[in-house]
Amino acid sequence: MLIPQTKNIGLPLMNLMRFKGLPILQQLHIEEQLLRTSSENWCIVNDGTNDPTIVMGVSGKPAELLEIESVLDDQVPVIRRFTGGGTVIVDHGTVFVTFICNKEAVPNLQPYPRPIMSWSSSLYSKVFQGIGDFHLRENDYVFGNHKFGGNAQSITKNRWIHHTSFLWDFNVQNMSYLKHPKRAPAYR
Amino acid sequence: MDGLKYAESHEWVKHEGPVATIGITDHAQDHLGEVVFVELPEPGGSVSKGKGFGAVESVKATSDINSPISGEIVEVNSKLTETPGLINSSPYEGGWMIKVKPGSPSELESLMGPKEYTKFCEEEDASH
C-alpha cells in the first residue's frame, strides 16, 4: 500500500526483509527471483549465513581464484552468483545487505554500475558516519585502506540489484581458501 | 553511426540482406566501463524483441543485453570470450555480439535512427 506522503520522500520506498543465518544460496535465490519477477523495491538484511561458503562472481574461474585442493579436501561449498565482482568466503560473521530497485526508484539515478555504486556509498556514508574513515575506494567499501566487504551488482532492463557482504567478523584461516585475483586495485 | 538502428536500451542493429548484426552502442560501453566478461547465447537459439539474450560484466556488475528485434541467432562473436574489451574499443565493428535472421523485418521500423538516438542519449544524460 503506497501512503500518499511517500511521494515526497527522496529515497525509494522499500520492502524490508530481515533474516538471521539464512543460507547464502537461499538468499541468492530469493534475490534473483525478486530482481527478475517483482516490481517492488526491496532491502534484504541477513545477519550471518550458516557454514563457511565460497561465493564467486559470474565470471570467476575457480582454478585462478581458489586453492582448489584445500577447498575439495575440506568440502567447502562453492556457489556462482548471478552478479559480477570477485570471490568472497562468507560465514556466520558476515552481514549481508542487498538493495533491489526499479530503475526509476532513485530520482536522477542512471542504471549503470558507477552511478549505482555512488548512490549506495553515499547511503553507507551515513550508516558509518563517525565509526571509521568510510569511503568507496576503487569500487570497494573501505575504512581508510582496509576493505571490509565485497559488493556486486546486476542490472536488468528495468531494475538493478546491489548487494554487499560485510565482514563484521571473519576467520583468517578461511581466507587461505582464496587466491589473490590477478587484477586488484593498487591500494590493497 | 549511419545505417544503424537503435533501441532505447542502447543496442544497435545493422540490417544487411538476410542478416542483422547486433551490439551495444558507444554510449552504453562508455557508461558501463571496462567490459571484462561477455555471456552470449549459442547459435541456433532465438531472440525476442526487448528481451535479454546475454550479459556483459563491468565494474563488478552484470548488465543484461536486450535484443532490438526477434529472430534466429545464426552467428555469435566468439572473439568476445578472449577479448571482451572489443566492446569498449570497437562497439560497432569488432565488438559485434550476435547475428540474427530477423523474424519480423517490420520491427526495425520502430527503432530509432542515428539522429533520433543521439537526441535520446543527450536527453537521458541531461535528465540525470
PDB file of C-alpha atoms in Angstrom:
ATOM      1  CA  MET A   1       0.000   0.000   0.000  1.00  0.00           C
ATOM      2  CA  LEU A   2       1.521   3.323  -1.007  1.00  0.00           C
ATOM      3  CA  ILE A   3       0.929   6.069   1.555  1.00  0.00           C
ATOM      4  CA  PRO A   4       0.384   9.392  -0.282  1.00  0.00           C
ATOM      5  CA  GLN A   5       3.038  11.240   1.749  1.00  0.00           C
ATOM      6  CA  THR A   6       5.704   8.868   0.490  1.00  0.00           C
ATOM      7  CA  LYS A   7       5.640  10.673  -2.831  1.00  0.00           C
ATOM      8  CA  ASN A   8       7.561  13.435  -1.102  1.00  0.00           C
ATOM      9  CA  ILE A   9      10.332  11.279   0.301  1.00  0.00           C
ATOM     10  CA  GLY A  10      13.575  11.411  -1.731  1.00  0.00           C
ATOM     11  CA  LEU A  11      14.724   7.873  -1.048  1.00  0.00           C
ATOM     12  CA  PRO A  12      12.969   4.822  -2.545  1.00  0.00           C
ATOM     13  CA  LEU A  13      10.247   3.122  -0.513  1.00  0.00           C
ATOM     14  CA  MET A  14      11.438  -0.435   0.069  1.00  0.00           C
ATOM     15  CA  ASN A  15      10.091  -3.643   1.484  1.00  0.00           C
ATOM     16  CA  LEU A  16      12.482  -4.802   4.220  1.00  0.00           C
ATOM     17  CA  MET A  17      13.267  -8.493   4.732  1.00  0.00           C
ATOM     18  CA  ARG A  18      15.413  -9.458   7.701  1.00  0.00           C
ATOM     19  CA  PHE A  19      16.981 -12.850   8.227  1.00  0.00           C
ATOM     20  CA  LYS A  20      19.419 -14.366  10.628  1.00  0.00           C
ATOM     21  CA  GLY A  21      21.647 -17.175   9.459  1.00  0.00           C
ATOM     22  CA  LEU A  22      19.798 -17.742   6.174  1.00  0.00           C
ATOM     23  CA  PRO A  23      21.945 -19.971   3.946  1.00  0.00           C
ATOM     24  CA  ILE A  24      23.605 -17.772   1.343  1.00  0.00           C
ATOM     25  CA  LEU A  25      22.444 -19.973  -1.553  1.00  0.00           C
ATOM     26  CA  GLN A  26      18.851 -19.440  -0.450  1.00  0.00           C
ATOM     27  CA  GLN A  27      19.453 -15.708  -0.112  1.00  0.00           C
ATOM     28  CA  LEU A  28      20.834 -15.539  -3.653  1.00  0.00           C
ATOM     29  CA  HIS A  29      17.841 -17.484  -4.989  1.00  0.00           C
ATOM     30  CA  ILE A  30      15.447 -15.048  -3.312  1.00  0.00           C
ATOM     31  CA  GLU A  31      17.409 -12.066  -4.628  1.00  0.00           C
ATOM     32  CA  GLU A  32      17.446 -13.229  -8.220  1.00  0.00           C
ATOM     33  CA  GLN A  33      13.764 -14.086  -8.076  1.00  0.00           C
ATOM     34  CA  LEU A  34      12.882 -10.662  -6.685  1.00  0.00           C
ATOM     35  CA  LEU A  35      15.098  -8.896  -9.205  1.00  0.00           C
ATOM     36  CA  ARG A  36      13.554 -10.655 -12.182  1.00  0.00           C
ATOM     37  CA  THR A  37       9.931 -11.175 -11.157  1.00  0.00           C
ATOM     38  CA  SER A  38       8.979  -8.464  -8.650  1.00  0.00           C
ATOM     39  CA  SER A  39       8.071  -4.881  -9.496  1.00  0.00           C
ATOM     40  CA  GLU A  40       8.704  -3.541  -5.993  1.00  0.00           C
ATOM     41  CA  ASN A  41      11.812  -2.282  -4.247  1.00  0.00           C
ATOM     42  CA  TRP A  42      13.457  -4.476  -1.616  1.00  0.00           C
ATOM     43  CA  CYS A  43      16.086  -4.274   1.071  1.00  0.00           C
ATOM     44  CA  ILE A  44      17.325  -7.594   2.430  1.00  0.00           C
ATOM     45  CA  VAL A  45      19.456  -7.884   5.553  1.00  0.00           C
ATOM     46  CA  ASN A  46      20.837 -11.294   6.511  1.00  0.00           C
ATOM     47  CA  ASP A  47      22.819 -11.480   9.731  1.00  0.00           C
ATOM     48  CA  GLY A  48      25.294 -14.256   9.025  1.00  0.00           C
ATOM     49  CA  THR A  49      24.971 -17.388   6.997  1.00  0.00           C
ATOM     50  CA  ASN A  50      25.385 -20.958   8.165  1.00  0.00           C
ATOM     51  CA  ASP A  51      28.505 -22.831   7.114  1.00  0.00           C
ATOM     52  CA  PRO A  52      31.542 -21.167   5.517  1.00  0.00           C
ATOM     53  CA  THR A  53      30.769 -20.882   1.828  1.00  0.00           C
ATOM     54  CA  ILE A  54      32.731 -19.522  -1.109  1.00  0.00           C
ATOM     55  CA  VAL A  55      30.726 -17.268  -3.424  1.00  0.00           C
ATOM     56  CA  MET A  56      32.157 -16.426  -6.839  1.00  0.00           C
ATOM     57  CA  GLY A  57      31.107 -13.749  -9.316  1.00  0.00           C
ATOM     58  CA  VAL A  58      29.552 -14.626 -12.657  1.00  0.00           C
ATOM     59  CA  SER A  59      32.871 -14.792 -14.491  1.00  0.00           C
ATOM     60  CA  GLY A  60      35.137 -16.141 -11.785  1.00  0.00           C
ATOM     61  CA  LYS A  61      37.435 -19.022 -12.726  1.00  0.00           C
ATOM     62  CA  PRO A  62      37.891 -21.444  -9.816  1.00  0.00           C
ATOM     63  CA  ALA A  63      41.362 -22.541 -10.935  1.00  0.00           C
ATOM     64  CA  GLU A  64      42.571 -18.939 -10.825  1.00  0.00           C
ATOM     65  CA  LEU A  65      40.792 -17.784  -7.685  1.00  0.00           C
ATOM     66  CA  LEU A  66      40.606 -20.771  -5.351  1.00  0.00           C
ATOM     67  CA  GLU A  67      43.073 -23.103  -3.666  1.00  0.00           C
ATOM     68  CA  ILE A  68      41.160 -25.982  -5.219  1.00  0.00           C
ATOM     69  CA  GLU A  69      42.831 -28.821  -3.338  1.00  0.00           C
ATOM     70  CA  SER A  70      42.107 -27.309   0.075  1.00  0.00           C
ATOM     71  CA  VAL A  71      38.558 -26.437  -0.954  1.00  0.00           C
ATOM     72  CA  LEU A  72      37.945 -30.027  -2.055  1.00  0.00           C
ATOM     73  CA  ASP A  73      39.725 -31.602   0.909  1.00  0.00           C
ATOM     74  CA  ASP A  74      37.684 -29.559   3.364  1.00  0.00           C
ATOM     75  CA  GLN A  75      34.484 -29.806   1.269  1.00  0.00           C
ATOM     76  CA  VAL A  76      33.823 -26.082   1.285  1.00  0.00           C
ATOM     77  CA  PRO A  77      30.721 -25.330  -0.809  1.00  0.00           C
ATOM     78  CA  VAL A  78      31.337 -23.055  -3.815  1.00  0.00           C
ATOM     79  CA  ILE A  79      28.485 -21.057  -5.341  1.00  0.00           C
ATOM     80  CA  ARG A  80      28.492 -18.978  -8.530  1.00  0.00           C
ATOM     81  CA  ARG A  81      26.227 -15.948  -8.106  1.00  0.00           C
ATOM     82  CA  PHE A  82      24.482 -14.013 -10.875  1.00  0.00           C
ATOM     83  CA  THR A  83      26.181 -10.683 -10.163  1.00  0.00           C
ATOM     84  CA  GLY A  84      29.651  -9.550 -11.207  1.00  0.00           C
ATOM     85  CA  GLY A  85      32.621  -8.928  -8.988  1.00  0.00           C
ATOM     86  CA  GLY A  86      35.050 -11.123  -7.159  1.00  0.00           C
ATOM     87  CA  THR A  87      35.215 -14.061  -4.775  1.00  0.00           C
ATOM     88  CA  VAL A  88      34.329 -13.995  -1.105  1.00  0.00           C
ATOM     89  CA  ILE A  89      34.189 -16.578   1.662  1.00  0.00           C
ATOM     90  CA  VAL A  90      31.249 -15.955   3.931  1.00  0.00           C
ATOM     91  CA  ASP A  91      30.109 -17.426   7.248  1.00  0.00           C
ATOM     92  CA  HIS A  92      28.204 -16.592  10.447  1.00  0.00           C
ATOM     93  CA  GLY A  93      30.349 -13.444  10.896  1.00  0.00           C
ATOM     94  CA  THR A  94      29.251 -11.910   7.579  1.00  0.00           C
ATOM     95  CA  VAL A  95      26.417  -9.385   7.406  1.00  0.00           C
ATOM     96  CA  PHE A  96      24.660  -9.232   4.046  1.00  0.00           C
ATOM     97  CA  VAL A  97      22.794  -6.156   2.838  1.00  0.00           C
ATOM     98  CA  THR A  98      21.032  -6.055  -0.507  1.00  0.00           C
ATOM     99  CA  PHE A  99      19.087  -3.397  -2.398  1.00  0.00           C
ATOM    100  CA  ILE A 100      16.832  -4.346  -5.295  1.00  0.00           C
ATOM    101  CA  CYS A 101      15.226  -1.366  -7.048  1.00  0.00           C
ATOM    102  CA  ASN A 102      13.292  -0.296 -10.091  1.00  0.00           C
ATOM    103  CA  LYS A 103      15.367   1.957 -12.293  1.00  0.00           C
ATOM    104  CA  GLU A 104      13.116   4.942 -11.502  1.00  0.00           C
ATOM    105  CA  ALA A 105      13.229   4.287  -7.752  1.00  0.00           C
ATOM    106  CA  VAL A 106      16.075   6.698  -7.051  1.00  0.00           C
ATOM    107  CA  PRO A 107      15.400  10.071  -8.734  1.00  0.00           C
ATOM    108  CA  ASN A 108      18.055  11.090 -11.294  1.00  0.00           C
ATOM    109  CA  LEU A 109      19.993   7.832 -10.949  1.00  0.00           C
ATOM    110  CA  GLN A 110      21.234   6.308 -14.215  1.00  0.00           C
ATOM    111  CA  PRO A 111      21.032   2.489 -14.138  1.00  0.00           C
ATOM    112  CA  TYR A 112      24.738   1.895 -14.711  1.00  0.00           C
ATOM    113  CA  PRO A 113      27.340   0.386 -12.355  1.00  0.00           C
ATOM    114  CA  ARG A 114      29.179   3.516 -11.241  1.00  0.00           C
ATOM    115  CA  PRO A 115      26.165   5.755 -10.534  1.00  0.00           C
ATOM    116  CA  ILE A 116      24.509   2.945  -8.577  1.00  0.00           C
ATOM    117  CA  MET A 117      27.659   2.397  -6.555  1.00  0.00           C
ATOM    118  CA  SER A 118      27.938   6.131  -5.955  1.00  0.00           C
ATOM    119  CA  TRP A 119      24.375   6.126  -4.561  1.00  0.00           C
ATOM    120  CA  SER A 120      24.987   3.112  -2.349  1.00  0.00           C
ATOM    121  CA  SER A 121      28.236   4.528  -0.991  1.00  0.00           C
ATOM    122  CA  SER A 122      26.532   7.803  -0.082  1.00  0.00           C
ATOM    123  CA  LEU A 123      23.905   5.790   1.793  1.00  0.00           C
ATOM    124  CA  TYR A 124      26.579   3.792   3.630  1.00  0.00           C
ATOM    125  CA  SER A 125      28.491   7.003   4.398  1.00  0.00           C
ATOM    126  CA  LYS A 126      25.556   7.945   6.604  1.00  0.00           C
ATOM    127  CA  VAL A 127      25.436   4.465   8.134  1.00  0.00           C
ATOM    128  CA  PHE A 128      29.118   4.512   9.048  1.00  0.00           C
ATOM    129  CA  GLN A 129      29.367   8.190   9.951  1.00  0.00           C
ATOM    130  CA  GLY A 130      31.668   8.649  12.918  1.00  0.00           C
ATOM    131  CA  ILE A 131      32.670   4.983  13.005  1.00  0.00           C
ATOM    132  CA  GLY A 132      35.655   4.963  10.699  1.00  0.00           C
ATOM    133  CA  ASP A 133      37.081   6.637   7.638  1.00  0.00           C
ATOM    134  CA  PHE A 134      34.477   5.072   5.339  1.00  0.00           C
ATOM    135  CA  HIS A 135      34.548   5.639   1.630  1.00  0.00           C
ATOM    136  CA  LEU A 136      34.318   3.956  -1.732  1.00  0.00           C
ATOM    137  CA  ARG A 137      37.822   3.280  -2.995  1.00  0.00           C
ATOM    138  CA  GLU A 138      38.265   1.741  -6.452  1.00  0.00           C
ATOM    139  CA  ASN A 139      34.797   0.218  -6.161  1.00  0.00           C
ATOM    140  CA  ASP A 140      35.494  -1.290  -2.716  1.00  0.00           C
ATOM    141  CA  TYR A 141      33.951  -0.244   0.600  1.00  0.00           C
ATOM    142  CA  VAL A 142      36.865   0.662   2.874  1.00  0.00           C
ATOM    143  CA  PHE A 143      37.708   2.098   6.248  1.00  0.00           C
ATOM    144  CA  GLY A 144      40.880   4.006   5.379  1.00  0.00           C
ATOM    145  CA  ASN A 145      42.939   1.496   3.398  1.00  0.00           C
ATOM    146  CA  HIS A 146      41.120  -1.561   4.598  1.00  0.00           C
ATOM    147  CA  LYS A 147      38.461  -3.208   2.500  1.00  0.00           C
ATOM    148  CA  PHE A 148      35.820  -4.580   4.826  1.00  0.00           C
ATOM    149  CA  GLY A 149      33.283  -6.043   2.456  1.00  0.00           C
ATOM    150  CA  GLY A 150      32.651  -7.247  -1.071  1.00  0.00           C
ATOM    151  CA  ASN A 151      29.982  -5.714  -3.266  1.00  0.00           C
ATOM    152  CA  ALA A 152      28.489  -6.572  -6.634  1.00  0.00           C
ATOM    153  CA  GLN A 153      25.613  -5.681  -8.909  1.00  0.00           C
ATOM    154  CA  SER A 154      23.343  -6.852 -11.653  1.00  0.00           C
ATOM    155  CA  ILE A 155      21.376  -4.560 -13.931  1.00  0.00           C
ATOM    156  CA  THR A 156      18.402  -5.700 -15.984  1.00  0.00           C
ATOM    157  CA  LYS A 157      16.286  -3.694 -18.405  1.00  0.00           C
ATOM    158  CA  ASN A 158      14.201  -2.012 -15.698  1.00  0.00           C
ATOM    159  CA  ARG A 159      15.748  -2.949 -12.356  1.00  0.00           C
ATOM    160  CA  TRP A 160      19.023  -3.309 -10.542  1.00  0.00           C
ATOM    161  CA  ILE A 161      20.476  -5.066  -7.525  1.00  0.00           C
ATOM    162  CA  HIS A 162      23.419  -4.003  -5.390  1.00  0.00           C
ATOM    163  CA  HIS A 163      24.467  -6.470  -2.719  1.00  0.00           C
ATOM    164  CA  THR A 164      27.255  -6.455  -0.179  1.00  0.00           C
ATOM    165  CA  SER A 165      28.823  -8.958   2.165  1.00  0.00           C
ATOM    166  CA  PHE A 166      30.231  -7.008   5.108  1.00  0.00           C
ATOM    167  CA  LEU A 167      32.951  -8.755   7.099  1.00  0.00           C
ATOM    168  CA  TRP A 168      31.580  -7.990  10.550  1.00  0.00           C
ATOM    169  CA  ASP A 169      33.936 -10.696  11.725  1.00  0.00           C
ATOM    170  CA  PHE A 170      35.924 -13.259   9.831  1.00  0.00           C
ATOM    171  CA  ASN A 171      38.087 -16.306  10.317  1.00  0.00           C
ATOM    172  CA  VAL A 172      41.567 -15.545   8.991  1.00  0.00           C
ATOM    173  CA  GLN A 173      42.149 -19.215   8.248  1.00  0.00           C
ATOM    174  CA  ASN A 174      39.184 -19.273   5.869  1.00  0.00           C
ATOM    175  CA  MET A 175      40.888 -16.671   3.706  1.00  0.00           C
ATOM    176  CA  SER A 176      43.529 -19.242   2.844  1.00  0.00           C
ATOM    177  CA  TYR A 177      40.996 -20.969   0.543  1.00  0.00           C
ATOM    178  CA  LEU A 178      41.162 -17.947  -1.755  1.00  0.00           C
ATOM    179  CA  LYS A 179      43.940 -16.791  -4.070  1.00  0.00           C
ATOM    180  CA  HIS A 180      44.623 -13.135  -4.731  1.00  0.00           C
ATOM    181  CA  PRO A 181      42.986 -12.101  -8.008  1.00  0.00           C
ATOM    182  CA  LYS A 182      45.286 -11.411 -10.958  1.00  0.00           C
ATOM    183  CA  ARG A 183      43.978  -7.865 -11.228  1.00  0.00           C
ATOM    184  CA  ALA A 184      43.489  -5.991  -7.978  1.00  0.00           C
ATOM    185  CA  PRO A 185      43.449  -2.300  -7.025  1.00  0.00           C
ATOM    186  CA  ALA A 186      46.903  -0.979  -6.121  1.00  0.00           C
ATOM    187  CA  TYR A 187      45.824   0.251  -2.662  1.00  0.00           C
ATOM    188  CA  ARG A 188      45.180  -3.327  -1.483  1.00  0.00           C
TER     189      ARG A 188
ATOM    190  CA  MET B   1      26.589   5.803 -36.841  1.00  0.00           C
ATOM    191  CA  ASP B   2      24.717   5.976 -40.145  1.00  0.00           C
ATOM    192  CA  GLY B   3      22.965   2.883 -41.419  1.00  0.00           C
ATOM    193  CA  LEU B   4      22.214   1.595 -37.940  1.00  0.00           C
ATOM    194  CA  LYS B   5      19.011   1.490 -35.944  1.00  0.00           C
ATOM    195  CA  TYR B   6      18.919   1.846 -32.184  1.00  0.00           C
ATOM    196  CA  ALA B   7      16.911   0.639 -29.197  1.00  0.00           C
ATOM    197  CA  GLU B   8      16.170   2.718 -26.093  1.00  0.00           C
ATOM    198  CA  SER B   9      18.144   0.147 -24.110  1.00  0.00           C
ATOM    199  CA  HIS B  10      21.228   1.195 -26.114  1.00  0.00           C
ATOM    200  CA  GLU B  11      21.694  -1.711 -28.507  1.00  0.00           C
ATOM    201  CA  TRP B  12      22.258  -1.181 -32.257  1.00  0.00           C
ATOM    202  CA  VAL B  13      21.153  -3.231 -35.249  1.00  0.00           C
ATOM    203  CA  LYS B  14      22.686  -3.286 -38.732  1.00  0.00           C
ATOM    204  CA  HIS B  15      20.441  -4.980 -41.279  1.00  0.00           C
ATOM    205  CA  GLU B  16      22.283  -6.240 -44.347  1.00  0.00           C
ATOM    206  CA  GLY B  17      20.362  -8.574 -46.623  1.00  0.00           C
ATOM    207  CA  PRO B  18      19.077 -11.637 -44.751  1.00  0.00           C
ATOM    208  CA  VAL B  19      21.105 -10.976 -41.612  1.00  0.00           C
ATOM    209  CA  ALA B  20      21.005  -8.358 -38.858  1.00  0.00           C
ATOM    210  CA  THR B  21      24.039  -7.736 -36.649  1.00  0.00           C
ATOM    211  CA  ILE B  22      23.519  -6.599 -33.062  1.00  0.00           C
ATOM    212  CA  GLY B  23      25.771  -4.982 -30.480  1.00  0.00           C
ATOM    213  CA  ILE B  24      25.753  -2.273 -27.825  1.00  0.00           C
ATOM    214  CA  THR B  25      26.377   1.372 -28.555  1.00  0.00           C
ATOM    215  CA  ASP B  26      29.319   3.594 -27.771  1.00  0.00           C
ATOM    216  CA  HIS B  27      27.098   5.420 -25.258  1.00  0.00           C
ATOM    217  CA  ALA B  28      26.423   2.139 -23.473  1.00  0.00           C
ATOM    218  CA  GLN B  29      30.037   0.961 -23.370  1.00  0.00           C
ATOM    219  CA  ASP B  30      31.149   4.350 -22.081  1.00  0.00           C
ATOM    220  CA  HIS B  31      28.627   4.264 -19.237  1.00  0.00           C
ATOM    221  CA  LEU B  32      29.317   0.615 -18.423  1.00  0.00           C
ATOM    222  CA  GLY B  33      33.076   0.945 -18.071  1.00  0.00           C
ATOM    223  CA  GLU B  34      35.703  -1.650 -18.947  1.00  0.00           C
ATOM    224  CA  VAL B  35      33.987  -4.862 -20.027  1.00  0.00           C
ATOM    225  CA  VAL B  36      35.740  -7.898 -18.562  1.00  0.00           C
ATOM    226  CA  PHE B  37      33.355 -10.717 -19.457  1.00  0.00           C
ATOM    227  CA  VAL B  38      30.625 -11.367 -22.008  1.00  0.00           C
ATOM    228  CA  GLU B  39      27.910 -14.016 -21.755  1.00  0.00           C
ATOM    229  CA  LEU B  40      26.365 -14.853 -25.125  1.00  0.00           C
ATOM    230  CA  PRO B  41      23.861 -17.469 -26.333  1.00  0.00           C
ATOM    231  CA  GLU B  42      24.569 -20.335 -28.719  1.00  0.00           C
ATOM    232  CA  PRO B  43      23.870 -20.134 -32.461  1.00  0.00           C
ATOM    233  CA  GLY B  44      20.588 -21.769 -33.358  1.00  0.00           C
ATOM    234  CA  GLY B  45      18.778 -20.188 -30.421  1.00  0.00           C
ATOM    235  CA  SER B  46      16.260 -17.393 -30.785  1.00  0.00           C
ATOM    236  CA  VAL B  47      15.939 -13.845 -29.563  1.00  0.00           C
ATOM    237  CA  SER B  48      12.804 -11.801 -28.879  1.00  0.00           C
ATOM    238  CA  LYS B  49      12.422  -8.056 -29.276  1.00  0.00           C
ATOM    239  CA  GLY B  50      13.020  -6.314 -25.968  1.00  0.00           C
ATOM    240  CA  LYS B  51      14.105  -9.485 -24.146  1.00  0.00           C
ATOM    241  CA  GLY B  52      17.556 -10.272 -22.768  1.00  0.00           C
ATOM    242  CA  PHE B  53      19.869 -12.555 -24.719  1.00  0.00           C
ATOM    243  CA  GLY B  54      23.126 -12.168 -22.851  1.00  0.00           C
ATOM    244  CA  ALA B  55      25.063 -10.020 -20.427  1.00  0.00           C
ATOM    245  CA  VAL B  56      28.307  -8.131 -20.013  1.00  0.00           C
ATOM    246  CA  GLU B  57      30.292  -7.692 -16.819  1.00  0.00           C
ATOM    247  CA  SER B  58      31.939  -4.394 -15.947  1.00  0.00           C
ATOM    248  CA  VAL B  59      32.793  -2.682 -12.667  1.00  0.00           C
ATOM    249  CA  LYS B  60      31.534  -5.666 -10.633  1.00  0.00           C
ATOM    250  CA  ALA B  61      28.148  -5.553 -12.386  1.00  0.00           C
ATOM    251  CA  THR B  62      26.433  -7.849 -14.846  1.00  0.00           C
ATOM    252  CA  SER B  63      24.260  -5.870 -17.242  1.00  0.00           C
ATOM    253  CA  ASP B  64      21.651  -7.567 -19.405  1.00  0.00           C
ATOM    254  CA  ILE B  65      21.817  -7.061 -23.166  1.00  0.00           C
ATOM    255  CA  ASN B  66      18.382  -6.909 -24.794  1.00  0.00           C
ATOM    256  CA  SER B  67      17.632  -7.731 -28.412  1.00  0.00           C
ATOM    257  CA  PRO B  68      16.175  -4.895 -30.501  1.00  0.00           C
ATOM    258  CA  ILE B  69      14.489  -7.441 -32.796  1.00  0.00           C
ATOM    259  CA  SER B  70      13.189 -11.008 -32.850  1.00  0.00           C
ATOM    260  CA  GLY B  71      14.773 -13.779 -34.866  1.00  0.00           C
ATOM    261  CA  GLU B  72      17.046 -16.796 -35.057  1.00  0.00           C
ATOM    262  CA  ILE B  73      20.663 -16.493 -33.984  1.00  0.00           C
ATOM    263  CA  VAL B  74      22.909 -17.540 -36.871  1.00  0.00           C
ATOM    264  CA  GLU B  75      26.310 -16.470 -35.556  1.00  0.00           C
ATOM    265  CA  VAL B  76      27.890 -15.378 -32.278  1.00  0.00           C
ATOM    266  CA  ASN B  77      31.099 -13.366 -31.945  1.00  0.00           C
ATOM    267  CA  SER B  78      33.422 -15.885 -30.337  1.00  0.00           C
ATOM    268  CA  LYS B  79      36.278 -13.338 -30.167  1.00  0.00           C
ATOM    269  CA  LEU B  80      34.500 -11.664 -27.246  1.00  0.00           C
ATOM    270  CA  THR B  81      35.325 -14.619 -24.993  1.00  0.00           C
ATOM    271  CA  GLU B  82      39.040 -13.916 -25.171  1.00  0.00           C
ATOM    272  CA  THR B  83      38.830 -10.179 -25.843  1.00  0.00           C
ATOM    273  CA  PRO B  84      35.733  -8.717 -24.159  1.00  0.00           C
ATOM    274  CA  GLY B  85      37.358  -5.275 -24.371  1.00  0.00           C
ATOM    275  CA  LEU B  86      36.466  -5.158 -28.080  1.00  0.00           C
ATOM    276  CA  ILE B  87      33.077  -3.951 -26.887  1.00  0.00           C
ATOM    277  CA  ASN B  88      34.770  -0.856 -25.463  1.00  0.00           C
ATOM    278  CA  SER B  89      37.336  -0.264 -28.197  1.00  0.00           C
ATOM    279  CA  SER B  90      35.141  -1.125 -31.194  1.00  0.00           C
ATOM    280  CA  PRO B  91      31.472  -1.245 -30.216  1.00  0.00           C
ATOM    281  CA  TYR B  92      30.178  -1.059 -33.815  1.00  0.00           C
ATOM    282  CA  GLU B  93      32.781  -3.258 -35.545  1.00  0.00           C
ATOM    283  CA  GLY B  94      34.906  -5.797 -33.684  1.00  0.00           C
ATOM    284  CA  GLY B  95      32.584  -5.686 -30.661  1.00  0.00           C
ATOM    285  CA  TRP B  96      29.502  -7.007 -32.515  1.00  0.00           C
ATOM    286  CA  MET B  97      27.712  -9.631 -30.436  1.00  0.00           C
ATOM    287  CA  ILE B  98      25.261 -11.731 -32.457  1.00  0.00           C
ATOM    288  CA  LYS B  99      23.965 -12.042 -35.992  1.00  0.00           C
ATOM    289  CA  VAL B 100      20.281 -12.783 -36.371  1.00  0.00           C
ATOM    290  CA  LYS B 101      17.922 -13.775 -39.163  1.00  0.00           C
ATOM    291  CA  PRO B 102      15.102 -11.284 -38.470  1.00  0.00           C
ATOM    292  CA  GLY B 103      11.750 -12.939 -37.823  1.00  0.00           C
ATOM    293  CA  SER B 104       9.749  -9.788 -38.412  1.00  0.00           C
ATOM    294  CA  PRO B 105      11.545  -7.112 -40.507  1.00  0.00           C
ATOM    295  CA  SER B 106       8.885  -4.536 -39.609  1.00  0.00           C
ATOM    296  CA  GLU B 107      10.293  -4.467 -36.064  1.00  0.00           C
ATOM    297  CA  LEU B 108      13.246  -2.486 -37.419  1.00  0.00           C
ATOM    298  CA  GLU B 109      10.936   0.363 -38.374  1.00  0.00           C
ATOM    299  CA  SER B 110      10.000   1.080 -34.772  1.00  0.00           C
ATOM    300  CA  LEU B 111      13.657   1.560 -33.776  1.00  0.00           C
ATOM    301  CA  MET B 112      15.417   4.922 -33.679  1.00  0.00           C
ATOM    302  CA  GLY B 113      17.623   6.303 -36.452  1.00  0.00           C
ATOM    303  CA  PRO B 114      21.030   7.894 -35.728  1.00  0.00           C
ATOM    304  CA  LYS B 115      19.815  11.462 -35.144  1.00  0.00           C
ATOM    305  CA  GLU B 116      16.906  10.346 -33.002  1.00  0.00           C
ATOM    306  CA  TYR B 117      19.212   8.129 -30.926  1.00  0.00           C
ATOM    307  CA  THR B 118      21.754  10.923 -30.427  1.00  0.00           C
ATOM    308  CA  LYS B 119      18.981  13.190 -29.172  1.00  0.00           C
ATOM    309  CA  PHE B 120      17.662  10.379 -26.938  1.00  0.00           C
ATOM    310  CA  CYS B 121      21.098   9.965 -25.320  1.00  0.00           C
ATOM    311  CA  GLU B 122      21.506  13.711 -24.791  1.00  0.00           C
ATOM    312  CA  GLU B 123      18.092  13.944 -23.121  1.00  0.00           C
ATOM    313  CA  GLU B 124      18.759  10.881 -20.983  1.00  0.00           C
ATOM    314  CA  ASP B 125      22.119  12.201 -19.774  1.00  0.00           C
ATOM    315  CA  ALA B 126      20.709  15.671 -19.144  1.00  0.00           C
ATOM    316  CA  SER B 127      17.878  14.366 -17.008  1.00  0.00           C
ATOM    317  CA  HIS B 128      20.242  12.535 -14.617  1.00  0.00           C
TER     318      HIS B 128
END
